[in-house]
mmCIF file of C-alpha atoms in Angstrom:
data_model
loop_
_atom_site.group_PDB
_atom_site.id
_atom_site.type_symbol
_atom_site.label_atom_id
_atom_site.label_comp_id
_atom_site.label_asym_id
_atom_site.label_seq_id
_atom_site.Cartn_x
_atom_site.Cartn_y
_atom_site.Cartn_z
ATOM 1 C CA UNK A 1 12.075 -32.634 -19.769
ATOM 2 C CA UNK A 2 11.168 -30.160 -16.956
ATOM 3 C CA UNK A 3 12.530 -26.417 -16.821
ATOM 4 C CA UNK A 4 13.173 -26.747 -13.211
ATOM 5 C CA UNK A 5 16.505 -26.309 -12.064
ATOM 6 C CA UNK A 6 18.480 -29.485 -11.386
ATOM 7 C CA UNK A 7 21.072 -27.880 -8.913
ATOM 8 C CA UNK A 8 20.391 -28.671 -5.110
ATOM 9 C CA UNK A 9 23.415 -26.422 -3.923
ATOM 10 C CA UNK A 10 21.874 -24.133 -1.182
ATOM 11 C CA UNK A 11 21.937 -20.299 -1.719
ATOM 12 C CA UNK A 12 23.318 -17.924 0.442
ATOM 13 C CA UNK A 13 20.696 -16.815 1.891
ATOM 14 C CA UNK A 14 20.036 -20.473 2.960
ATOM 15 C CA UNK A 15 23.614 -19.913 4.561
ATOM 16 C CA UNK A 16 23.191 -16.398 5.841
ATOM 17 C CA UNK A 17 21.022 -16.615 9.223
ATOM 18 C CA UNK A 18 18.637 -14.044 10.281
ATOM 19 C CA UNK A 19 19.869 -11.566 11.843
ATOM 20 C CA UNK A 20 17.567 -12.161 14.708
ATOM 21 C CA UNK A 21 17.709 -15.899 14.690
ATOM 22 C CA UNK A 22 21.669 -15.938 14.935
ATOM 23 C CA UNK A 23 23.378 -16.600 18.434
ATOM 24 C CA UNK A 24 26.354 -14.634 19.292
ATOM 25 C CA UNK A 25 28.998 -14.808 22.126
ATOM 26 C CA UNK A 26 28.802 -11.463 24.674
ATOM 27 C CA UNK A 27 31.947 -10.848 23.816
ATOM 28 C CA UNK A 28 34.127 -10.154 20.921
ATOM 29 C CA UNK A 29 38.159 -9.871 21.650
ATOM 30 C CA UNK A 30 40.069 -8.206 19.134
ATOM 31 C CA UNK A 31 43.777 -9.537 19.528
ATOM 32 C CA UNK A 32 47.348 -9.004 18.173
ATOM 33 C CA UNK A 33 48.725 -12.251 18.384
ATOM 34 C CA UNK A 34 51.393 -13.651 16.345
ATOM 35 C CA UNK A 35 49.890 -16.502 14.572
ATOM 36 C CA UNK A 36 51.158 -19.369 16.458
ATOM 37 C CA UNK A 37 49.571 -18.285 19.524
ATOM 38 C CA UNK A 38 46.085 -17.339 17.408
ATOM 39 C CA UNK A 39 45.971 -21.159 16.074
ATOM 40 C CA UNK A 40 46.788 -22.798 19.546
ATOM 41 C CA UNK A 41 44.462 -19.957 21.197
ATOM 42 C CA UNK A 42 42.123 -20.632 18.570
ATOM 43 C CA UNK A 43 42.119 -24.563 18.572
ATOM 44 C CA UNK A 44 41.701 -24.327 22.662
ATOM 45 C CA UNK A 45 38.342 -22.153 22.681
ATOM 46 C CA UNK A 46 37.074 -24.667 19.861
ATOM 47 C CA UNK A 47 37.475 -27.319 22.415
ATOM 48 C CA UNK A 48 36.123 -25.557 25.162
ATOM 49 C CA UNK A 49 33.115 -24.342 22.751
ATOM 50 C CA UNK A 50 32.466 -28.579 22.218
ATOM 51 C CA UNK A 51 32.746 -29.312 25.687
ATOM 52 C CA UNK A 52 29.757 -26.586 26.077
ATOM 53 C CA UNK A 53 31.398 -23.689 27.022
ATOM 54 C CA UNK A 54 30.885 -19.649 25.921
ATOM 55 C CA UNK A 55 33.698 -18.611 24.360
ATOM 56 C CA UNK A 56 34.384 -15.419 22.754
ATOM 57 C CA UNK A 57 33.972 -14.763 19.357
ATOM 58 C CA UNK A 58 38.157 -13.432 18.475
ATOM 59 C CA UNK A 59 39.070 -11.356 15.462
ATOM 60 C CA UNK A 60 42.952 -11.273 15.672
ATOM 61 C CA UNK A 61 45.310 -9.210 13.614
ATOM 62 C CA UNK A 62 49.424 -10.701 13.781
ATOM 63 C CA UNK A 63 50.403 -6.714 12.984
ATOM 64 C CA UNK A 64 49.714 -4.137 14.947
ATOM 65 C CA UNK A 65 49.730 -2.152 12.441
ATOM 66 C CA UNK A 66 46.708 -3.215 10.670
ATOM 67 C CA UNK A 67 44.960 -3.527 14.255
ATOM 68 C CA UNK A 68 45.779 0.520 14.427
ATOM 69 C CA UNK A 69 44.990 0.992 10.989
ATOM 70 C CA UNK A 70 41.340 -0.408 11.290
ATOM 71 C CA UNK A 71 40.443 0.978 14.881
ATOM 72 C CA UNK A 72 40.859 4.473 14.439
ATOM 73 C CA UNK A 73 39.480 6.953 16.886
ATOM 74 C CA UNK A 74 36.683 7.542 14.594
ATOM 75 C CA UNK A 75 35.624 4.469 14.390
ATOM 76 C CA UNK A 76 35.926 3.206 17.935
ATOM 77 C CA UNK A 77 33.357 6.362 18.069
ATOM 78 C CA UNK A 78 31.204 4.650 15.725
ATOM 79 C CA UNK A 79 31.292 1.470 17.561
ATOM 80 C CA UNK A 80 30.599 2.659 20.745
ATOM 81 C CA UNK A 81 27.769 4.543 19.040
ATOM 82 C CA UNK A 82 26.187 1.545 17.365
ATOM 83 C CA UNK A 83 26.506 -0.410 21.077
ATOM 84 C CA UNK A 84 24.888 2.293 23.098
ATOM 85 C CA UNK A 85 22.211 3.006 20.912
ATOM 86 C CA UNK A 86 21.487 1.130 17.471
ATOM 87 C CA UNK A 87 20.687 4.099 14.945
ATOM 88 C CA UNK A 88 17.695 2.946 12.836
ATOM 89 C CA UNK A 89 20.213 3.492 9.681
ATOM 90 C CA UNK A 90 23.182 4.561 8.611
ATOM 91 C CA UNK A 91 21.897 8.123 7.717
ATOM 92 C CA UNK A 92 20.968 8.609 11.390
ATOM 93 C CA UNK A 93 23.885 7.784 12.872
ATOM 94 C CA UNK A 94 25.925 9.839 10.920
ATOM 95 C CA UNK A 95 23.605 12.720 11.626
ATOM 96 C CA UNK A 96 23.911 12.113 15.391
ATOM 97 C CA UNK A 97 27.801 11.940 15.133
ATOM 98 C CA UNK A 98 27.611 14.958 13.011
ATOM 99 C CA UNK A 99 29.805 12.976 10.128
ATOM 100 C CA UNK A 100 29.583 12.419 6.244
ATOM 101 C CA UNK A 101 27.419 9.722 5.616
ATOM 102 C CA UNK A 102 29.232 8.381 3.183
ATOM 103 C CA UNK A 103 32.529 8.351 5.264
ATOM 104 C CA UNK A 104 30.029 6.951 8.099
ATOM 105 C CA UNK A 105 29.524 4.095 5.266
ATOM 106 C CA UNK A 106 32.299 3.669 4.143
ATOM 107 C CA UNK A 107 33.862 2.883 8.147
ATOM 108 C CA UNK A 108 30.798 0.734 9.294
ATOM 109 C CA UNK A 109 31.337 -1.040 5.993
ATOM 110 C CA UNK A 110 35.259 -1.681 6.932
ATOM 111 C CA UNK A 111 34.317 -2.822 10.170
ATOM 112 C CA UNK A 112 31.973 -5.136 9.029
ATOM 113 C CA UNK A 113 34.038 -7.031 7.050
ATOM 114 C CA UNK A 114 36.277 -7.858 9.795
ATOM 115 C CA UNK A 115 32.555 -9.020 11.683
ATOM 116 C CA UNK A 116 32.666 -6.645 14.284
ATOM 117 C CA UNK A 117 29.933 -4.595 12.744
ATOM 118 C CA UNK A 118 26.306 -6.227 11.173
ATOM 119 C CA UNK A 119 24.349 -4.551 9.203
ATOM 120 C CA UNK A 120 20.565 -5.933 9.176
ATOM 121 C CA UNK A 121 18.356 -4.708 6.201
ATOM 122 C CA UNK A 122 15.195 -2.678 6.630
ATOM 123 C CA UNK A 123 14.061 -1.621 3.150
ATOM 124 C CA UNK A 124 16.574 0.097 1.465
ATOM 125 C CA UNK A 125 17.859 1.428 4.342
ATOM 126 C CA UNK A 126 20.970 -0.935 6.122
ATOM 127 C CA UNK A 127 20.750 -1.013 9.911
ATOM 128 C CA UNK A 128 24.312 -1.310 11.460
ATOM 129 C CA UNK A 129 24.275 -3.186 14.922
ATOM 130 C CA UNK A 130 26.822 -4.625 17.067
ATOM 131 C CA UNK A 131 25.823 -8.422 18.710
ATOM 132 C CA UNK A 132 28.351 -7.994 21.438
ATOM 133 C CA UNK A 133 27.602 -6.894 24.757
ATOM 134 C CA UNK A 134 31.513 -6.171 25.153
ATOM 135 C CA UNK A 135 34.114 -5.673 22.881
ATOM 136 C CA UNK A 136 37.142 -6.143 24.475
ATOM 137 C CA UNK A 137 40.805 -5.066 22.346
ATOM 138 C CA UNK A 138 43.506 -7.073 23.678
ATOM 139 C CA UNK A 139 47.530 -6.181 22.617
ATOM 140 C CA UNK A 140 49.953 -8.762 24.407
ATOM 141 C CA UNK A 141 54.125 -8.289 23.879
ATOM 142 C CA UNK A 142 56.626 -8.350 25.960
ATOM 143 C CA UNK A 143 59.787 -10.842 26.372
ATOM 144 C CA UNK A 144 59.687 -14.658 25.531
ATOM 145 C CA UNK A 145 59.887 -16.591 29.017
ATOM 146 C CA UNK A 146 62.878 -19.043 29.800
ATOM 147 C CA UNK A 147 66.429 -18.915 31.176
ATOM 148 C CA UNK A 148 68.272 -16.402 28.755
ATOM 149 C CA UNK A 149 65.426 -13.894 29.437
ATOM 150 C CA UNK A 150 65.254 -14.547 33.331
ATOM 151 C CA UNK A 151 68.975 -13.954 33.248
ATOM 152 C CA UNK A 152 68.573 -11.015 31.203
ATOM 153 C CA UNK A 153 65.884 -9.581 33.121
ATOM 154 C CA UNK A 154 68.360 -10.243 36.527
ATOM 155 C CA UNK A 155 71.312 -8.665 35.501
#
């Protein structure tokens, strides 16, 4: 019997691309959508993307709230930060900001989850950066279209 492992399920690392070898859209949309329109929105850029097309790479939130909740002022200042000039680590961005660097942390962090944020590792220091050229925040409402609200909307 050999002691070498038997598994052949890749790692994640062998699932995690480097940061410089992965290929992102210029632009990210971040959209309040009630679900319905995020899966037919959704399904039409995946077609578009097989036909060859760019298409945006769309975080979507179906409450406001939670869109308002994540994109504070203080951290749209972050992210416009970490687009106009990549700090070479957290530390040094919160210094320029003049922030906590643990609350500087803790809101990169958030915003990386939700992929709007990367982070790329240089020693033990993280390196946030944004792959977007633009981010673009997109809030649609208003009233459903068809003869009761064209009626409505007339009288």
């Amino acid at each position: 019997m050999t002691d070498e492992p038997t598994d052949t399920h890749p790692t994640h690392d062998e699932f995690t691309p480097d940061p410089n070898d992965a290929e992102y859209p210029s632009t990210l949309r971040i959209t309040s959508l009630p679900a319905e329109q995020a899966q037919a929105a959704a399904i039409e850029r995946a077609e578009r993307w097989e036909d060859g097309e760019a298409v945006p790479h769309v975080v979507n939130f179906e409450d406001r709230a939670r869109l308002r909740q994540l994109l504070t002022d203080r951290r749209m200042e972050l992210l416009e930060a970490v687009m106009e000039r990549p700090p070479e680590s957290i530390r040094a961005l919160a210094d320029r900001l003049d922030r906590d660097v643990h609350v500087v942390h803790d809101d990169l962090s958030l915003l990386a989850d939700y992929e709007i944020v990367h982070f790329e590792a240089d020693g033990r220091a993280k390196r946030p950066y944004v792959p977007y050229e633009t981010v673009r925040i997109e809030v649609e409402f208003g009233l459903p279209r068809g003869d009761e609200s064209e009626s409505m909307a007339s009288a």
